[in-house]
XYZ file of C-alpha atoms in Angstrom:
483
model
C -48.238 -179.986 61.107
C -47.989 -176.665 59.417
C -43.959 -177.970 59.023
C -45.104 -180.966 57.993
C -48.128 -179.774 55.650
C -44.789 -177.329 54.333
C -42.862 -180.534 53.488
C -45.218 -183.077 51.912
C -46.507 -179.779 49.446
C -42.337 -178.999 48.454
C -42.742 -182.918 47.613
C -45.190 -182.551 45.117
C -43.537 -179.496 44.257
C -40.274 -180.999 43.091
C -42.187 -183.875 41.688
C -43.415 -182.025 39.038
C -40.255 -180.698 38.335
C -38.775 -183.886 37.136
C -41.270 -184.446 34.071
C -40.162 -180.713 33.418
C -37.117 -181.595 33.135
C -38.043 -184.233 30.320
C -40.496 -181.300 27.949
C -37.646 -179.329 28.675
C -34.991 -181.663 27.188
C -38.324 -182.746 24.510
C -38.310 -179.550 23.210
C -34.842 -179.031 22.425
C -34.429 -181.600 20.245
C -35.644 -183.171 16.503
C -38.768 -183.957 16.421
C -38.081 -188.391 16.099
C -36.396 -188.257 19.588
C -38.834 -185.735 21.455
C -41.190 -189.119 23.473
C -37.542 -190.710 24.380
C -36.611 -187.593 26.856
C -40.465 -187.471 27.997
C -40.059 -190.947 29.059
C -36.823 -191.491 30.573
C -37.571 -188.389 32.925
C -40.706 -190.467 33.954
C -38.736 -193.776 34.433
C -36.316 -191.851 36.685
C -38.898 -191.843 38.698
C -39.696 -195.039 38.935
C -36.055 -196.685 39.303
C -35.176 -193.908 42.335
C -38.281 -194.510 44.204
C -37.887 -197.676 44.767
C -34.135 -197.890 44.872
C -34.455 -195.356 47.560
C -36.608 -197.837 49.364
C -34.515 -201.126 48.563
C -31.419 -199.162 49.986
C -30.973 -195.573 48.905
C -32.033 -193.615 51.314
C -30.833 -196.007 54.262
C -27.231 -195.078 52.100
C -27.882 -191.874 51.884
C -29.237 -190.360 55.882
C -28.618 -193.303 57.836
C -27.150 -192.162 60.906
C -25.077 -195.038 61.699
C -23.103 -194.164 58.332
C -19.102 -193.268 57.637
C -18.223 -189.810 56.915
C -18.427 -191.010 52.673
C -21.751 -193.305 52.440
C -24.027 -194.475 54.624
C -24.998 -198.150 55.766
C -28.143 -200.120 56.114
C -29.105 -199.898 59.112
C -32.430 -198.536 57.547
C -32.759 -201.120 54.513
C -35.983 -203.585 54.267
C -33.643 -206.438 54.385
C -32.475 -206.123 57.800
C -36.191 -206.962 58.895
C -36.670 -210.330 57.040
C -32.962 -211.867 56.934
C -31.475 -210.237 60.348
C -34.437 -210.529 62.874
C -33.414 -213.522 63.648
C -30.278 -212.587 65.518
C -30.689 -209.179 65.968
C -35.007 -208.542 66.801
C -34.803 -204.821 67.384
C -34.202 -204.660 63.298
C -37.607 -205.657 61.726
C -38.939 -202.066 62.091
C -37.050 -201.615 59.548
C -38.701 -203.890 57.209
C -40.264 -202.331 53.559
C -38.767 -198.701 55.929
C -41.051 -199.307 58.381
C -39.173 -198.141 61.300
C -38.806 -195.063 59.069
C -41.721 -193.041 60.239
C -42.546 -190.991 63.144
C -38.960 -190.461 65.209
C -37.272 -187.257 64.327
C -35.405 -187.153 60.666
C -31.859 -186.820 60.635
C -32.685 -183.862 58.316
C -34.684 -182.017 61.218
C -36.538 -182.891 64.527
C -39.255 -180.807 63.092
C -40.494 -183.367 60.564
C -40.814 -187.214 60.871
C -38.154 -189.311 59.055
C -41.139 -190.233 56.817
C -41.622 -186.794 55.345
C -38.071 -186.495 55.442
C -36.999 -189.823 53.285
C -40.071 -189.080 50.860
C -39.114 -185.402 49.854
C -35.612 -186.241 50.128
C -36.783 -189.156 47.049
C -38.055 -186.518 44.761
C -34.167 -185.570 45.108
C -32.951 -188.178 44.532
C -34.817 -188.595 41.565
C -34.247 -185.959 39.600
C -30.351 -185.866 39.908
C -30.038 -188.881 37.384
C -33.231 -186.792 35.423
C -30.804 -184.514 34.570
C -27.759 -186.412 33.998
C -29.652 -188.782 30.903
C -30.469 -186.005 28.752
C -26.625 -186.619 27.373
C -27.945 -189.563 25.919
C -30.217 -187.648 23.902
C -29.945 -188.838 20.035
C -27.937 -191.464 20.018
C -28.456 -193.429 23.708
C -30.391 -196.551 23.797
C -33.100 -197.049 26.451
C -33.250 -200.259 27.983
C -29.941 -200.058 29.840
C -30.656 -196.396 31.198
C -33.006 -198.680 33.753
C -29.718 -200.524 34.713
C -27.665 -196.963 34.796
C -30.113 -194.915 36.091
C -30.365 -197.988 40.022
C -26.287 -198.375 39.550
C -26.023 -194.683 39.046
C -27.747 -193.724 42.246
C -26.388 -196.345 44.411
C -23.076 -195.596 43.682
C -22.479 -191.491 42.572
C -25.409 -189.975 44.147
C -26.382 -191.646 47.959
C -22.680 -191.050 48.624
C -22.512 -187.302 47.557
C -26.240 -187.086 49.553
C -24.140 -188.615 51.930
C -21.338 -186.104 52.515
C -23.087 -183.406 51.721
C -26.252 -183.643 54.282
C -25.939 -186.415 56.453
C -24.515 -184.828 60.008
C -22.115 -187.902 59.730
C -20.629 -186.686 56.145
C -17.104 -185.736 55.347
C -18.267 -182.046 54.202
C -20.680 -181.340 56.817
C -18.787 -181.508 59.504
C -16.112 -179.406 57.407
C -18.627 -176.643 57.300
C -19.362 -176.729 53.539
C -22.862 -174.763 52.726
C -25.389 -176.690 50.331
C -28.931 -175.462 51.227
C -30.698 -177.278 48.445
C -28.196 -179.409 46.444
C -25.482 -177.337 44.535
C -22.910 -180.634 44.872
C -25.437 -183.536 45.081
C -28.104 -182.632 42.510
C -26.025 -180.282 40.451
C -22.742 -180.541 39.727
C -23.146 -184.499 39.765
C -25.853 -184.463 37.423
C -23.945 -182.103 35.273
C -20.638 -184.008 35.612
C -21.968 -187.145 35.127
C -23.770 -186.045 31.670
C -19.655 -185.188 30.630
C -18.593 -188.314 31.108
C -22.346 -189.567 28.810
C -20.985 -187.482 26.679
C -17.685 -188.438 26.309
C -18.151 -191.988 26.547
C -20.622 -191.673 23.936
C -19.147 -190.238 21.540
C -20.105 -187.646 19.001
C -23.292 -187.847 17.483
C -23.341 -187.994 13.083
C -23.464 -185.356 11.175
C -21.339 -184.003 14.719
C -19.957 -180.623 13.753
C -21.754 -179.715 10.164
C -24.918 -178.623 9.099
C -27.084 -181.458 9.534
C -26.836 -180.763 13.444
C -27.500 -176.989 13.378
C -31.109 -177.232 13.749
C -33.199 -175.065 15.785
C -35.294 -176.276 18.805
C -39.114 -178.758 17.341
C -40.864 -177.239 19.897
C -40.010 -173.550 22.299
C -43.621 -174.446 23.645
C -41.849 -177.482 25.088
C -39.160 -175.426 26.066
C -41.489 -173.362 27.671
C -43.820 -175.697 29.424
C -40.373 -177.246 31.254
C -39.438 -174.436 32.489
C -42.671 -173.400 34.097
C -42.426 -176.686 35.519
C -39.209 -176.404 36.645
C -39.565 -173.047 38.301
C -42.622 -173.594 39.601
C -41.653 -176.646 41.684
C -37.696 -174.843 42.094
C -39.976 -173.219 45.455
C -40.475 -176.378 46.871
C -37.073 -177.401 45.803
C -35.025 -174.881 47.439
C -37.773 -173.307 50.014
C -38.905 -176.766 50.760
C -35.549 -177.425 52.759
C -35.704 -175.523 55.370
C -38.009 -178.367 55.979
C -40.371 -176.437 57.768
C -42.848 -173.164 57.223
C -40.647 -170.517 58.570
C -39.703 -167.234 57.663
C -36.232 -168.861 56.448
C -37.935 -170.639 53.639
C -39.650 -167.747 52.598
C -37.007 -166.165 51.973
C -35.287 -168.695 50.403
C -38.571 -168.467 48.012
C -37.879 -164.395 47.454
C -34.158 -165.283 46.594
C -34.772 -168.283 44.180
C -37.811 -166.202 42.188
C -35.498 -163.208 42.240
C -32.183 -164.969 40.819
C -34.298 -167.374 38.358
C -35.526 -164.006 36.646
C -31.889 -161.920 36.778
C -30.417 -165.355 35.132
C -33.240 -165.522 32.013
C -32.857 -161.757 31.538
C -29.153 -161.627 31.443
C -28.478 -164.776 29.338
C -31.254 -163.721 26.797
C -29.888 -160.211 26.250
C -26.638 -162.085 26.031
C -28.036 -164.110 22.686
C -29.811 -160.514 21.541
C -26.091 -159.767 20.997
C -25.730 -161.687 18.469
C -28.598 -162.160 16.577
C -30.668 -159.142 17.307
C -33.566 -161.261 18.839
C -35.939 -161.959 22.022
C -35.075 -165.607 22.632
C -37.733 -167.910 24.167
C -35.831 -170.185 24.734
C -32.189 -168.074 25.568
C -35.006 -166.604 28.028
C -35.487 -170.314 29.599
C -32.065 -171.144 29.365
C -30.959 -168.469 31.557
C -33.951 -168.595 34.068
C -32.201 -172.257 34.880
C -29.197 -171.129 35.038
C -30.609 -168.671 38.077
C -32.106 -171.325 39.590
C -28.875 -174.116 39.165
C -26.534 -171.178 40.883
C -29.075 -169.932 43.400
C -29.365 -173.631 45.283
C -26.848 -173.857 47.459
C -27.035 -170.690 48.385
C -30.588 -170.143 48.392
C -30.991 -170.544 52.880
C -28.096 -168.311 53.678
C -27.975 -165.171 51.444
C -29.903 -162.418 51.574
C -32.114 -160.873 48.523
C -29.712 -158.441 46.860
C -27.205 -161.345 46.688
C -29.484 -162.981 44.541
C -29.139 -160.528 41.854
C -25.791 -161.367 41.531
C -26.770 -164.783 41.573
C -28.902 -164.618 38.709
C -26.932 -161.890 36.954
C -23.142 -164.441 37.207
C -25.308 -167.466 36.817
C -26.603 -166.406 33.870
C -23.591 -164.854 32.163
C -20.734 -167.607 32.880
C -23.447 -170.845 31.757
C -23.712 -169.000 29.057
C -20.222 -168.848 27.822
C -19.839 -171.906 29.214
C -21.771 -173.558 26.456
C -19.140 -173.263 24.485
C -17.107 -175.360 26.067
C -17.845 -177.803 24.077
C -16.792 -176.835 20.565
C -13.268 -176.030 22.104
C -13.108 -179.396 23.678
C -14.908 -181.289 20.873
C -17.342 -183.332 22.990
C -21.336 -183.320 22.186
C -22.873 -181.914 25.047
C -26.114 -181.976 23.033
C -28.271 -180.509 25.791
C -25.414 -178.499 27.254
C -26.313 -180.114 30.949
C -22.569 -179.668 31.869
C -22.493 -175.748 31.181
C -25.160 -175.265 33.027
C -26.134 -178.022 35.781
C -22.288 -178.625 36.406
C -20.896 -174.363 35.285
C -23.705 -173.664 37.285
C -23.727 -175.995 40.693
C -19.702 -174.372 40.804
C -20.628 -170.787 40.355
C -23.463 -170.986 42.746
C -21.258 -173.102 45.715
C -18.481 -170.230 45.155
C -21.358 -167.248 45.167
C -22.464 -168.499 48.661
C -19.173 -168.749 50.115
C -19.067 -164.802 49.065
C -22.513 -164.277 50.088
C -23.117 -165.991 53.018
C -24.813 -164.863 56.166
C -25.492 -165.839 59.241
C -27.801 -163.845 60.361
C -30.009 -164.652 56.992
C -29.643 -168.596 58.448
C -30.300 -168.059 61.558
C -33.563 -166.133 60.049
C -35.006 -170.172 61.265
C -34.616 -169.652 64.999
C -31.957 -172.081 65.318
C -29.072 -172.838 62.563
C -26.011 -171.253 63.736
C -22.885 -170.732 61.052
C -20.153 -168.609 60.648
C -21.738 -166.877 57.313
C -18.926 -166.046 54.892
C -17.290 -163.348 53.138
C -19.723 -160.833 54.305
C -19.176 -161.794 57.868
C -15.585 -162.379 57.358
C -15.533 -165.753 57.117
C -13.007 -166.226 54.890
C -12.107 -169.838 55.171
C -15.723 -170.534 53.507
C -14.054 -170.037 50.113
C -12.029 -172.967 50.861
C -14.187 -175.092 51.839
C -17.060 -174.472 49.280
C -13.839 -175.698 46.404
C -13.399 -178.307 48.178
C -16.872 -179.628 47.818
C -17.256 -178.749 44.577
C -14.147 -180.279 43.097
C -15.439 -183.515 44.946
C -18.178 -183.309 43.399
C -17.048 -183.258 39.937
C -14.075 -185.269 40.223
C -16.167 -188.077 41.875
C -19.071 -188.445 39.885
C -17.328 -188.148 36.546
C -14.652 -190.746 37.556
C -17.283 -192.737 39.131
C -19.532 -192.436 36.165
C -17.478 -193.128 33.362
C -16.307 -196.867 35.121
C -20.093 -197.295 34.974
C -20.217 -197.050 31.685
C -17.460 -198.900 30.961
C -18.468 -201.898 32.637
C -21.524 -201.620 31.113
C -20.406 -201.398 28.128
C -18.981 -205.064 27.812
C -21.657 -206.226 29.472
C -23.793 -207.876 26.668
C -27.137 -205.760 26.238
C -26.207 -202.959 28.296
C -23.915 -201.120 26.265
C -26.061 -197.503 25.982
C -24.403 -196.340 22.912
C -27.343 -196.797 19.608
C -26.645 -198.285 15.877
C -26.227 -195.543 13.709
C -29.755 -196.646 11.885
C -31.762 -195.574 14.985
C -29.689 -192.163 14.916
C -30.844 -191.894 11.091
C -34.576 -193.347 12.088
C -35.187 -191.003 15.956
C -35.051 -192.895 18.954
C -38.955 -192.472 19.150
C -39.291 -195.285 16.183
C -36.450 -197.763 16.700
C -36.418 -198.167 20.420
C -40.297 -196.827 21.814
C -42.479 -197.979 18.049
C -44.080 -194.733 19.194
C -44.267 -190.769 18.572
C -44.512 -186.920 20.182
C -46.646 -186.075 17.230
C -49.041 -187.005 14.895
C -47.005 -186.114 12.376
C -43.350 -187.115 12.381
C -40.509 -185.510 9.878
C -38.040 -188.099 9.409
C -34.833 -186.761 8.034
C -33.098 -189.500 5.989
C -29.521 -188.754 5.467
C -27.993 -189.145 2.246
C -26.021 -192.581 1.098
C -28.757 -194.950 3.417
C -31.707 -196.622 2.984
C -34.530 -196.164 5.672
C -37.302 -198.658 5.983
C -40.174 -196.121 6.484
C -42.771 -198.480 7.460
C -43.601 -197.966 10.769
C -46.082 -200.087 12.675
C -46.554 -197.646 15.594
C -50.056 -197.728 17.331
C -49.208 -195.463 20.371
C -50.829 -198.223 22.613
C -53.846 -198.272 20.448
C -54.529 -195.238 20.227
C -53.847 -194.415 16.940
C -54.026 -196.486 13.487
C -51.132 -198.473 12.214
C -48.446 -196.113 10.158
C -47.950 -197.424 6.512
C -46.693 -195.321 4.827
C -43.718 -196.721 2.027
C -41.508 -193.615 0.537
C -39.089 -194.249 -2.024
C -35.932 -193.908 -1.251
C -35.003 -190.289 -2.620
C -32.343 -189.587 -5.848
C -29.980 -187.115 -5.408
C -28.010 -185.724 -8.119
C -24.542 -185.027 -8.853
C -21.887 -186.411 -7.096
C -22.354 -188.470 -3.624
C -19.997 -186.233 -1.551
C -23.581 -183.033 -2.167
C -24.453 -181.327 0.651
C -27.780 -181.608 0.070
C -30.277 -183.441 1.835
C -33.279 -186.011 0.580
C -36.209 -186.008 3.175
C -38.937 -188.764 3.525
C -42.483 -187.072 5.587
C -44.331 -189.251 7.761
C -47.956 -188.100 8.708
C -50.908 -189.763 9.965
C -53.991 -189.660 7.636
C -56.878 -188.747 9.586
């Protein structure tokens, strides 16, 4: 029962990470777009929870699936539609067949526990990816995108990585907690979204050279993520044992070293001790250690944190080199961090550490003179990168031509802010609205915040700008709630 209790506790820890992603993203944006990122994180939980029940768990972890994707042997409709011809299927109606039998992940926990635990991984992955719509994406189509993306991208990658029938699993790829299914897939999807949606208005000018609007939210999001990552990595042992404890040790150590490393790299530029820099580095360290957390010793965690923090820090410059607008540096932190973690796992994985649970046997990595492991890890990384990028682009392209499903918002929404234009609500009682030169913005706001705040009815005249219309000066209109 202790193994079940630990896995269920880890489920709650990973759930907490998902709003943590929302708060982290929200704090990095401008005030007028802050609430939308928290909203998308919660929506991801809801949509994926239904998708996981509907067919996601079956597509990822059915025991009769192929090397690339599972089948629908544990899908709910098998009970309702197939019971006449195959009377054994009703046990699967609404996952009723996913109960006490040993799970495909571990015989130590029942299938229902493994199902709900893996649901949290499936939910946080699109939550990370859809941060790429920040400040220029429509919220309604996100519901469709999350469902489709989880089905066509996350589930197949999770299947080939963790399902005992998966090609990467059979090949010998080592991914303890989601370097490829979670981080590489979400980070690469974010890159595809950023490229497909195009640049935000004012890209390349001082207009977008803003500082994070709420550093406290960035820290709060990091706290949720760091805290939840003990369940993310430690829980992936699927048992309350020594291997889970080791995973927690290296997770905390890598995050600590990553945070310090990124902060010091930033200090060399501005001579400031940046809280945002520390938080960004901690996330990079956590991402890097994820695939190797159940395979490497504590000294190796220092290398994971240092290299994760360093490489991800410098990878944030890729968007300037290649000219794409990755607002929140998701590709640099998650995709690049996941690749770094996969490669380092090949170097530092030890058979002795994996056997801390008493039954896992692997050939190890370079520490154990198993040099081909590096090839396995690179193959898995490249497959995850390419598959996620291509499939995400195809999904976005198809949605773009379906009426009402295009993800790109219009220019007026960018100027006004996604929170007001798409939600009619705000993250704060006070909202600063940056009005662009040459545009008239209707500042008569009718948001009531679910009847929890009075109606905003302040009207402002369009500011007058002296001189040339090409002036770099910006007018500003501020909305404040009167008490």
